[in-house]
């Protein structure tokens, strides 16, 4: 099933829902615990899709594809490299990625995103799957020059709009061998299978949950393959994962108030 968050233009409120083909239905209750699914009778074009979840935290994994670690001249990691992105960075599909003037090299990183479904603490890889609610697509936007300059990645990965998520959460997805690609203005820059991950989803959940308790709605970005490249104003960035869908975002200029 595909879960969404959307803005109901008629009633001017944000709702949780589900989507089937081009039809949207409302969900009453909490999608992580108890909910009721209403009939999908609103045409998709009548709603604005938002990021499908409002995460309490976003955990990023660095260097999780061999070829990306190599292109950045990194040794292969022995344990997952963990960082955090702020929830304030989240935007939905269709929203603009803003280039901050302080960086001269902002890059896309198309990634598989895991949405946690229930409290996970010190979880074993063998049972990790049972803590997953579903999957969505993420773009771990990174100011590469600031990442090299700073001792931590909080700034390089933390700007507003640096975490596009969407378009929905797919609960039926199988993450062991899915094609992921990222294109800029329809020209392919990144393409790999999730089977090329150094640490699979279950190991990542086990490792992260040994550090911090994962809560329903938390998102884990599982790393990006090779081919990240610099964004320019006016670009359209599309990340697609077979079995989930497409996350598309334009790149826009910074505006002062
Ligand atoms: Mg990344």
PDB file of C-alpha atoms and ligand atoms in Angstrom:
ATOM      1  CA  UNK A   1       0.000   0.000   0.000  1.00  0.00           C
ATOM      2  CA  UNK A   2       1.100   3.560  -0.659  1.00  0.00           C
ATOM      3  CA  UNK A   3       0.734   6.073   2.174  1.00  0.00           C
ATOM      4  CA  UNK A   4       0.849   9.813   1.535  1.00  0.00           C
ATOM      5  CA  UNK A   5       0.518  13.161   3.276  1.00  0.00           C
ATOM      6  CA  UNK A   6      -1.307  15.762   1.255  1.00  0.00           C
ATOM      7  CA  UNK A   7      -2.763  19.219   1.338  1.00  0.00           C
ATOM      8  CA  UNK A   8      -6.498  19.197   0.756  1.00  0.00           C
ATOM      9  CA  UNK A   9      -7.074  22.340  -1.287  1.00  0.00           C
ATOM     10  CA  UNK A  10     -10.831  22.333  -0.695  1.00  0.00           C
ATOM     11  CA  UNK A  11     -10.607  22.191   3.098  1.00  0.00           C
ATOM     12  CA  UNK A  12      -7.183  23.932   3.384  1.00  0.00           C
ATOM     13  CA  UNK A  13      -5.761  21.298   5.761  1.00  0.00           C
ATOM     14  CA  UNK A  14      -3.032  18.650   5.726  1.00  0.00           C
ATOM     15  CA  UNK A  15      -4.235  15.051   5.763  1.00  0.00           C
ATOM     16  CA  UNK A  16      -2.801  11.545   5.797  1.00  0.00           C
ATOM     17  CA  UNK A  17      -3.975   9.316   3.011  1.00  0.00           C
ATOM     18  CA  UNK A  18      -3.376   6.440   0.657  1.00  0.00           C
ATOM     19  CA  UNK A  19      -3.135   6.372  -3.068  1.00  0.00           C
ATOM     20  CA  UNK A  20      -4.253   3.884  -5.683  1.00  0.00           C
ATOM     21  CA  UNK A  21      -3.431   4.651  -9.328  1.00  0.00           C
ATOM     22  CA  UNK A  22      -4.579   8.263  -9.749  1.00  0.00           C
ATOM     23  CA  UNK A  23      -6.996   8.235  -6.797  1.00  0.00           C
ATOM     24  CA  UNK A  24      -6.457   9.444  -3.249  1.00  0.00           C
ATOM     25  CA  UNK A  25      -8.281   8.314  -0.127  1.00  0.00           C
ATOM     26  CA  UNK A  26      -8.146   9.737   3.368  1.00  0.00           C
ATOM     27  CA  UNK A  27      -6.749   7.877   6.379  1.00  0.00           C
ATOM     28  CA  UNK A  28      -8.271   8.519   9.769  1.00  0.00           C
ATOM     29  CA  UNK A  29      -6.160   7.801  12.841  1.00  0.00           C
ATOM     30  CA  UNK A  30      -2.413   7.162  13.058  1.00  0.00           C
ATOM     31  CA  UNK A  31      -0.861   5.241  10.163  1.00  0.00           C
ATOM     32  CA  UNK A  32       1.756   3.732  12.503  1.00  0.00           C
ATOM     33  CA  UNK A  33      -0.753   2.323  14.993  1.00  0.00           C
ATOM     34  CA  UNK A  34      -4.503   2.274  14.305  1.00  0.00           C
ATOM     35  CA  UNK A  35      -6.205   3.783  11.338  1.00  0.00           C
ATOM     36  CA  UNK A  36      -9.245   3.546   9.099  1.00  0.00           C
ATOM     37  CA  UNK A  37      -8.921   3.746   5.348  1.00  0.00           C
ATOM     38  CA  UNK A  38     -11.626   5.725   3.549  1.00  0.00           C
ATOM     39  CA  UNK A  39     -12.517   5.117  -0.070  1.00  0.00           C
ATOM     40  CA  UNK A  40     -10.050   6.533  -2.646  1.00  0.00           C
ATOM     41  CA  UNK A  41     -12.315   8.871  -4.584  1.00  0.00           C
ATOM     42  CA  UNK A  42     -10.362  12.146  -4.878  1.00  0.00           C
ATOM     43  CA  UNK A  43      -8.455  12.587  -8.156  1.00  0.00           C
ATOM     44  CA  UNK A  44      -4.698  12.920  -7.548  1.00  0.00           C
ATOM     45  CA  UNK A  45      -4.597  16.215  -9.459  1.00  0.00           C
ATOM     46  CA  UNK A  46      -6.910  17.794  -6.860  1.00  0.00           C
ATOM     47  CA  UNK A  47      -4.364  17.443  -4.017  1.00  0.00           C
ATOM     48  CA  UNK A  48      -0.817  18.604  -3.403  1.00  0.00           C
ATOM     49  CA  UNK A  49       1.414  15.764  -2.234  1.00  0.00           C
ATOM     50  CA  UNK A  50       3.686  16.623   0.721  1.00  0.00           C
ATOM     51  CA  UNK A  51       6.662  14.680   2.113  1.00  0.00           C
ATOM     52  CA  UNK A  52       4.933  11.416   3.132  1.00  0.00           C
ATOM     53  CA  UNK A  53       6.206  11.554   6.713  1.00  0.00           C
ATOM     54  CA  UNK A  54       7.307  14.165   9.244  1.00  0.00           C
ATOM     55  CA  UNK A  55      10.315  12.409  10.780  1.00  0.00           C
ATOM     56  CA  UNK A  56      11.413  13.032  14.368  1.00  0.00           C
ATOM     57  CA  UNK A  57      14.928  12.402  13.108  1.00  0.00           C
ATOM     58  CA  UNK A  58      16.663  11.592   9.860  1.00  0.00           C
ATOM     59  CA  UNK A  59      19.648   9.275  10.117  1.00  0.00           C
ATOM     60  CA  UNK A  60      22.044   9.307   7.182  1.00  0.00           C
ATOM     61  CA  UNK A  61      24.532   6.580   6.261  1.00  0.00           C
ATOM     62  CA  UNK A  62      27.716   7.668   4.474  1.00  0.00           C
ATOM     63  CA  UNK A  63      29.868   5.700   2.002  1.00  0.00           C
ATOM     64  CA  UNK A  64      27.467   2.756   1.732  1.00  0.00           C
ATOM     65  CA  UNK A  65      28.200   1.983  -1.940  1.00  0.00           C
ATOM     66  CA  UNK A  66      31.730   0.894  -2.903  1.00  0.00           C
ATOM     67  CA  UNK A  67      31.880   3.028  -6.071  1.00  0.00           C
ATOM     68  CA  UNK A  68      30.809   6.245  -4.266  1.00  0.00           C
ATOM     69  CA  UNK A  69      33.443   5.766  -1.528  1.00  0.00           C
ATOM     70  CA  UNK A  70      36.025   5.284  -4.297  1.00  0.00           C
ATOM     71  CA  UNK A  71      34.997   8.415  -6.234  1.00  0.00           C
ATOM     72  CA  UNK A  72      35.505  10.458  -3.053  1.00  0.00           C
ATOM     73  CA  UNK A  73      38.818   8.687  -2.330  1.00  0.00           C
ATOM     74  CA  UNK A  74      37.593   7.040   0.853  1.00  0.00           C
ATOM     75  CA  UNK A  75      38.637   3.678   2.320  1.00  0.00           C
ATOM     76  CA  UNK A  76      35.706   1.249   2.624  1.00  0.00           C
ATOM     77  CA  UNK A  77      34.012   1.596   6.025  1.00  0.00           C
ATOM     78  CA  UNK A  78      34.233  -1.204   8.611  1.00  0.00           C
ATOM     79  CA  UNK A  79      31.066  -0.024  10.336  1.00  0.00           C
ATOM     80  CA  UNK A  80      28.330   2.261   8.935  1.00  0.00           C
ATOM     81  CA  UNK A  81      29.190   5.985   8.995  1.00  0.00           C
ATOM     82  CA  UNK A  82      26.241   7.631  10.764  1.00  0.00           C
ATOM     83  CA  UNK A  83      25.151  11.277  10.627  1.00  0.00           C
ATOM     84  CA  UNK A  84      21.959  13.248  11.252  1.00  0.00           C
ATOM     85  CA  UNK A  85      19.977  15.631   9.081  1.00  0.00           C
ATOM     86  CA  UNK A  86      17.492  18.010  10.721  1.00  0.00           C
ATOM     87  CA  UNK A  87      13.744  17.436  10.166  1.00  0.00           C
ATOM     88  CA  UNK A  88      13.548  21.094   9.056  1.00  0.00           C
ATOM     89  CA  UNK A  89      15.406  20.092   5.848  1.00  0.00           C
ATOM     90  CA  UNK A  90      12.505  17.937   4.617  1.00  0.00           C
ATOM     91  CA  UNK A  91      10.549  18.921   1.495  1.00  0.00           C
ATOM     92  CA  UNK A  92       8.175  16.913  -0.689  1.00  0.00           C
ATOM     93  CA  UNK A  93       8.250  15.912  -4.335  1.00  0.00           C
ATOM     94  CA  UNK A  94       7.863  18.978  -6.542  1.00  0.00           C
ATOM     95  CA  UNK A  95       9.236  21.410  -3.948  1.00  0.00           C
ATOM     96  CA  UNK A  96      12.330  23.499  -4.737  1.00  0.00           C
ATOM     97  CA  UNK A  97      15.863  22.684  -3.529  1.00  0.00           C
ATOM     98  CA  UNK A  98      17.356  26.045  -2.523  1.00  0.00           C
ATOM     99  CA  UNK A  99      21.049  26.653  -3.210  1.00  0.00           C
ATOM    100  CA  UNK A 100      22.575  28.504  -0.236  1.00  0.00           C
ATOM    101  CA  UNK A 101      24.960  31.304  -1.336  1.00  0.00           C
ATOM    102  CA  UNK A 102      27.650  30.086   1.112  1.00  0.00           C
ATOM    103  CA  UNK A 103      28.266  26.930  -0.970  1.00  0.00           C
ATOM    104  CA  UNK A 104      29.672  26.740  -4.504  1.00  0.00           C
ATOM    105  CA  UNK A 105      29.117  22.988  -4.857  1.00  0.00           C
ATOM    106  CA  UNK A 106      25.739  21.565  -3.827  1.00  0.00           C
ATOM    107  CA  UNK A 107      25.251  17.976  -5.049  1.00  0.00           C
ATOM    108  CA  UNK A 108      22.421  15.442  -5.357  1.00  0.00           C
ATOM    109  CA  UNK A 109      22.576  12.034  -3.644  1.00  0.00           C
ATOM    110  CA  UNK A 110      19.719   9.753  -4.669  1.00  0.00           C
ATOM    111  CA  UNK A 111      18.979   7.214  -1.928  1.00  0.00           C
ATOM    112  CA  UNK A 112      16.607   4.533  -0.695  1.00  0.00           C
ATOM    113  CA  UNK A 113      14.884   5.810   2.471  1.00  0.00           C
ATOM    114  CA  UNK A 114      13.568   3.509   5.195  1.00  0.00           C
ATOM    115  CA  UNK A 115      10.609   4.631   7.325  1.00  0.00           C
ATOM    116  CA  UNK A 116      10.583   3.113  10.825  1.00  0.00           C
ATOM    117  CA  UNK A 117       7.220   1.746  12.017  1.00  0.00           C
ATOM    118  CA  UNK A 118       7.730   0.976  15.713  1.00  0.00           C
ATOM    119  CA  UNK A 119      10.121   1.664  18.572  1.00  0.00           C
ATOM    120  CA  UNK A 120      13.484   0.003  17.833  1.00  0.00           C
ATOM    121  CA  UNK A 121      16.248  -0.269  20.430  1.00  0.00           C
ATOM    122  CA  UNK A 122      19.155  -2.742  20.279  1.00  0.00           C
ATOM    123  CA  UNK A 123      17.511  -4.640  17.441  1.00  0.00           C
ATOM    124  CA  UNK A 124      19.146  -7.701  15.845  1.00  0.00           C
ATOM    125  CA  UNK A 125      19.644  -7.836  12.041  1.00  0.00           C
ATOM    126  CA  UNK A 126      17.505 -11.000  11.991  1.00  0.00           C
ATOM    127  CA  UNK A 127      14.434  -9.178  13.329  1.00  0.00           C
ATOM    128  CA  UNK A 128      15.173  -5.695  11.924  1.00  0.00           C
ATOM    129  CA  UNK A 129      12.657  -6.029   9.069  1.00  0.00           C
ATOM    130  CA  UNK A 130       9.754  -6.154  11.523  1.00  0.00           C
ATOM    131  CA  UNK A 131      10.530  -2.563  12.599  1.00  0.00           C
ATOM    132  CA  UNK A 132      10.169  -1.188   9.063  1.00  0.00           C
ATOM    133  CA  UNK A 133       6.920   0.561   8.156  1.00  0.00           C
ATOM    134  CA  UNK A 134       7.837   1.038   4.504  1.00  0.00           C
ATOM    135  CA  UNK A 135      10.158   2.716   2.041  1.00  0.00           C
ATOM    136  CA  UNK A 136      10.313   5.999   0.225  1.00  0.00           C
ATOM    137  CA  UNK A 137      12.843   7.852  -1.930  1.00  0.00           C
ATOM    138  CA  UNK A 138      15.293  10.388  -0.513  1.00  0.00           C
ATOM    139  CA  UNK A 139      17.719  12.902  -1.952  1.00  0.00           C
ATOM    140  CA  UNK A 140      20.506  13.566   0.573  1.00  0.00           C
ATOM    141  CA  UNK A 141      21.430  16.998  -0.788  1.00  0.00           C
ATOM    142  CA  UNK A 142      24.983  17.870   0.281  1.00  0.00           C
ATOM    143  CA  UNK A 143      27.121  21.010   0.073  1.00  0.00           C
ATOM    144  CA  UNK A 144      30.248  19.064  -0.926  1.00  0.00           C
ATOM    145  CA  UNK A 145      32.652  21.972  -0.434  1.00  0.00           C
ATOM    146  CA  UNK A 146      31.384  22.571   3.117  1.00  0.00           C
ATOM    147  CA  UNK A 147      31.505  18.837   3.856  1.00  0.00           C
ATOM    148  CA  UNK A 148      35.232  18.918   3.038  1.00  0.00           C
ATOM    149  CA  UNK A 149      35.807  22.149   4.972  1.00  0.00           C
ATOM    150  CA  UNK A 150      33.938  21.375   8.235  1.00  0.00           C
ATOM    151  CA  UNK A 151      34.777  18.791  10.937  1.00  0.00           C
ATOM    152  CA  UNK A 152      31.152  17.671  11.110  1.00  0.00           C
ATOM    153  CA  UNK A 153      28.520  17.407   8.386  1.00  0.00           C
ATOM    154  CA  UNK A 154      25.759  19.298  10.212  1.00  0.00           C
ATOM    155  CA  UNK A 155      26.125  22.347   7.978  1.00  0.00           C
ATOM    156  CA  UNK A 156      26.887  20.570   4.685  1.00  0.00           C
ATOM    157  CA  UNK A 157      23.807  18.343   4.973  1.00  0.00           C
ATOM    158  CA  UNK A 158      21.545  20.484   7.136  1.00  0.00           C
ATOM    159  CA  UNK A 159      20.327  23.430   5.066  1.00  0.00           C
ATOM    160  CA  UNK A 160      16.578  23.917   4.635  1.00  0.00           C
ATOM    161  CA  UNK A 161      15.287  21.944   1.602  1.00  0.00           C
ATOM    162  CA  UNK A 162      18.290  19.549   1.680  1.00  0.00           C
ATOM    163  CA  UNK A 163      16.116  16.476   2.323  1.00  0.00           C
ATOM    164  CA  UNK A 164      13.532  15.844  -0.405  1.00  0.00           C
ATOM    165  CA  UNK A 165      11.409  12.779   0.533  1.00  0.00           C
ATOM    166  CA  UNK A 166       8.596  11.127  -1.383  1.00  0.00           C
ATOM    167  CA  UNK A 167       6.399  10.833  -3.252  1.00  0.00           C
ATOM    168  CA  UNK A 168       4.832   8.205  -0.922  1.00  0.00           C
ATOM    169  CA  UNK A 169       5.688   5.393   1.475  1.00  0.00           C
ATOM    170  CA  UNK A 170       5.484   1.999  -0.241  1.00  0.00           C
ATOM    171  CA  UNK A 171       4.885  -0.812   2.252  1.00  0.00           C
ATOM    172  CA  UNK A 172       5.242  -3.703  -0.229  1.00  0.00           C
ATOM    173  CA  UNK A 173       8.777  -2.876  -1.443  1.00  0.00           C
ATOM    174  CA  UNK A 174      11.607  -5.460  -1.354  1.00  0.00           C
ATOM    175  CA  UNK A 175      14.972  -3.707  -0.822  1.00  0.00           C
ATOM    176  CA  UNK A 176      17.488  -6.453  -1.614  1.00  0.00           C
ATOM    177  CA  UNK A 177      17.904  -5.811  -5.375  1.00  0.00           C
ATOM    178  CA  UNK A 178      16.085  -2.733  -6.684  1.00  0.00           C
ATOM    179  CA  UNK A 179      17.382  -0.365  -9.356  1.00  0.00           C
ATOM    180  CA  UNK A 180      17.978   3.193  -8.186  1.00  0.00           C
ATOM    181  CA  UNK A 181      18.771   6.044 -10.544  1.00  0.00           C
ATOM    182  CA  UNK A 182      19.174   9.794 -10.367  1.00  0.00           C
ATOM    183  CA  UNK A 183      18.981  12.081 -13.365  1.00  0.00           C
ATOM    184  CA  UNK A 184      19.559  15.797 -13.837  1.00  0.00           C
ATOM    185  CA  UNK A 185      17.409  17.324 -16.610  1.00  0.00           C
ATOM    186  CA  UNK A 186      16.657  13.775 -17.833  1.00  0.00           C
ATOM    187  CA  UNK A 187      20.341  12.847 -18.184  1.00  0.00           C
ATOM    188  CA  UNK A 188      21.296   9.899 -15.961  1.00  0.00           C
ATOM    189  CA  UNK A 189      24.006  10.640 -13.367  1.00  0.00           C
ATOM    190  CA  UNK A 190      23.623   7.816 -10.862  1.00  0.00           C
ATOM    191  CA  UNK A 191      22.495   4.245 -11.424  1.00  0.00           C
ATOM    192  CA  UNK A 192      22.993   1.202  -9.226  1.00  0.00           C
ATOM    193  CA  UNK A 193      21.170  -1.665  -7.586  1.00  0.00           C
ATOM    194  CA  UNK A 194      20.511  -1.621  -3.845  1.00  0.00           C
ATOM    195  CA  UNK A 195      22.294  -5.001  -3.796  1.00  0.00           C
ATOM    196  CA  UNK A 196      25.550  -3.002  -4.127  1.00  0.00           C
ATOM    197  CA  UNK A 197      25.126  -1.555  -0.631  1.00  0.00           C
ATOM    198  CA  UNK A 198      28.011  -2.376   1.706  1.00  0.00           C
ATOM    199  CA  UNK A 199      25.657  -2.589   4.714  1.00  0.00           C
ATOM    200  CA  UNK A 200      22.138  -3.861   3.920  1.00  0.00           C
ATOM    201  CA  UNK A 201      19.052  -2.247   5.426  1.00  0.00           C
ATOM    202  CA  UNK A 202      18.751  -4.824   8.223  1.00  0.00           C
ATOM    203  CA  UNK A 203      22.365  -4.327   9.386  1.00  0.00           C
ATOM    204  CA  UNK A 204      21.911  -0.553   9.280  1.00  0.00           C
ATOM    205  CA  UNK A 205      18.796  -0.676  11.483  1.00  0.00           C
ATOM    206  CA  UNK A 206      20.575  -2.989  13.951  1.00  0.00           C
ATOM    207  CA  UNK A 207      23.624  -0.727  14.087  1.00  0.00           C
ATOM    208  CA  UNK A 208      21.748   2.573  14.388  1.00  0.00           C
ATOM    209  CA  UNK A 209      19.361   1.164  17.015  1.00  0.00           C
ATOM    210  CA  UNK A 210      22.373   0.188  19.139  1.00  0.00           C
ATOM    211  CA  UNK A 211      23.202   3.919  19.304  1.00  0.00           C
ATOM    212  CA  UNK A 212      19.837   5.706  19.380  1.00  0.00           C
ATOM    213  CA  UNK A 213      16.271   4.527  19.824  1.00  0.00           C
ATOM    214  CA  UNK A 214      14.416   4.671  16.520  1.00  0.00           C
ATOM    215  CA  UNK A 215      10.820   5.862  16.705  1.00  0.00           C
ATOM    216  CA  UNK A 216       7.825   5.530  14.362  1.00  0.00           C
ATOM    217  CA  UNK A 217       8.269   7.946  11.469  1.00  0.00           C
ATOM    218  CA  UNK A 218      12.042   8.211  11.771  1.00  0.00           C
ATOM    219  CA  UNK A 219      13.772   7.997   8.398  1.00  0.00           C
ATOM    220  CA  UNK A 220      17.079   6.313   7.530  1.00  0.00           C
ATOM    221  CA  UNK A 221      18.809   7.381   4.301  1.00  0.00           C
ATOM    222  CA  UNK A 222      20.803   4.333   3.257  1.00  0.00           C
ATOM    223  CA  UNK A 223      23.597   5.945   1.234  1.00  0.00           C
ATOM    224  CA  UNK A 224      24.180   6.922  -2.371  1.00  0.00           C
ATOM    225  CA  UNK A 225      25.949   5.240  -5.311  1.00  0.00           C
ATOM    226  CA  UNK A 226      28.614   6.923  -7.493  1.00  0.00           C
ATOM    227  CA  UNK A 227      27.832   9.791  -9.857  1.00  0.00           C
ATOM    228  CA  UNK A 228      26.871  12.658  -7.556  1.00  0.00           C
ATOM    229  CA  UNK A 229      27.186  15.966  -9.381  1.00  0.00           C
ATOM    230  CA  UNK A 230      26.823  19.688  -8.887  1.00  0.00           C
ATOM    231  CA  UNK A 231      23.378  21.280  -9.066  1.00  0.00           C
ATOM    232  CA  UNK A 232      22.599  24.479 -10.972  1.00  0.00           C
ATOM    233  CA  UNK A 233      19.591  26.766 -10.639  1.00  0.00           C
ATOM    234  CA  UNK A 234      16.902  25.605 -13.060  1.00  0.00           C
ATOM    235  CA  UNK A 235      17.914  21.911 -12.941  1.00  0.00           C
ATOM    236  CA  UNK A 236      15.242  19.270 -12.434  1.00  0.00           C
ATOM    237  CA  UNK A 237      16.470  16.377 -10.279  1.00  0.00           C
ATOM    238  CA  UNK A 238      14.675  13.044 -10.513  1.00  0.00           C
ATOM    239  CA  UNK A 239      15.451  10.100  -8.237  1.00  0.00           C
ATOM    240  CA  UNK A 240      13.636   6.916  -9.139  1.00  0.00           C
ATOM    241  CA  UNK A 241      13.569   3.488  -7.530  1.00  0.00           C
ATOM    242  CA  UNK A 242      11.895   0.535  -9.250  1.00  0.00           C
ATOM    243  CA  UNK A 243       8.997  -0.609  -7.111  1.00  0.00           C
ATOM    244  CA  UNK A 244       8.539   2.743  -5.359  1.00  0.00           C
ATOM    245  CA  UNK A 245       8.257   5.614  -7.855  1.00  0.00           C
ATOM    246  CA  UNK A 246       9.878   8.954  -8.707  1.00  0.00           C
ATOM    247  CA  UNK A 247      10.930  11.906  -6.558  1.00  0.00           C
ATOM    248  CA  UNK A 248      11.295  15.070  -8.650  1.00  0.00           C
ATOM    249  CA  UNK A 249      12.559  18.457  -7.422  1.00  0.00           C
ATOM    250  CA  UNK A 250      13.555  21.673  -9.202  1.00  0.00           C
ATOM    251  CA  UNK A 251      16.645  23.595  -8.088  1.00  0.00           C
ATOM    252  CA  UNK A 252      15.833  27.196  -7.206  1.00  0.00           C
ATOM    253  CA  UNK A 253      17.754  30.281  -6.116  1.00  0.00           C
ATOM    254  CA  UNK A 254      18.081  31.582  -2.581  1.00  0.00           C
ATOM    255  CA  UNK A 255      15.625  34.338  -1.661  1.00  0.00           C
ATOM    256  CA  UNK A 256      16.072  36.775   1.206  1.00  0.00           C
ATOM    257  CA  UNK A 257      13.000  37.790   3.174  1.00  0.00           C
TER     258      UNK A 257
HETATM  259 MG1  LIG B   1      24.096  10.397   1.343  1.00  0.00          MG
END
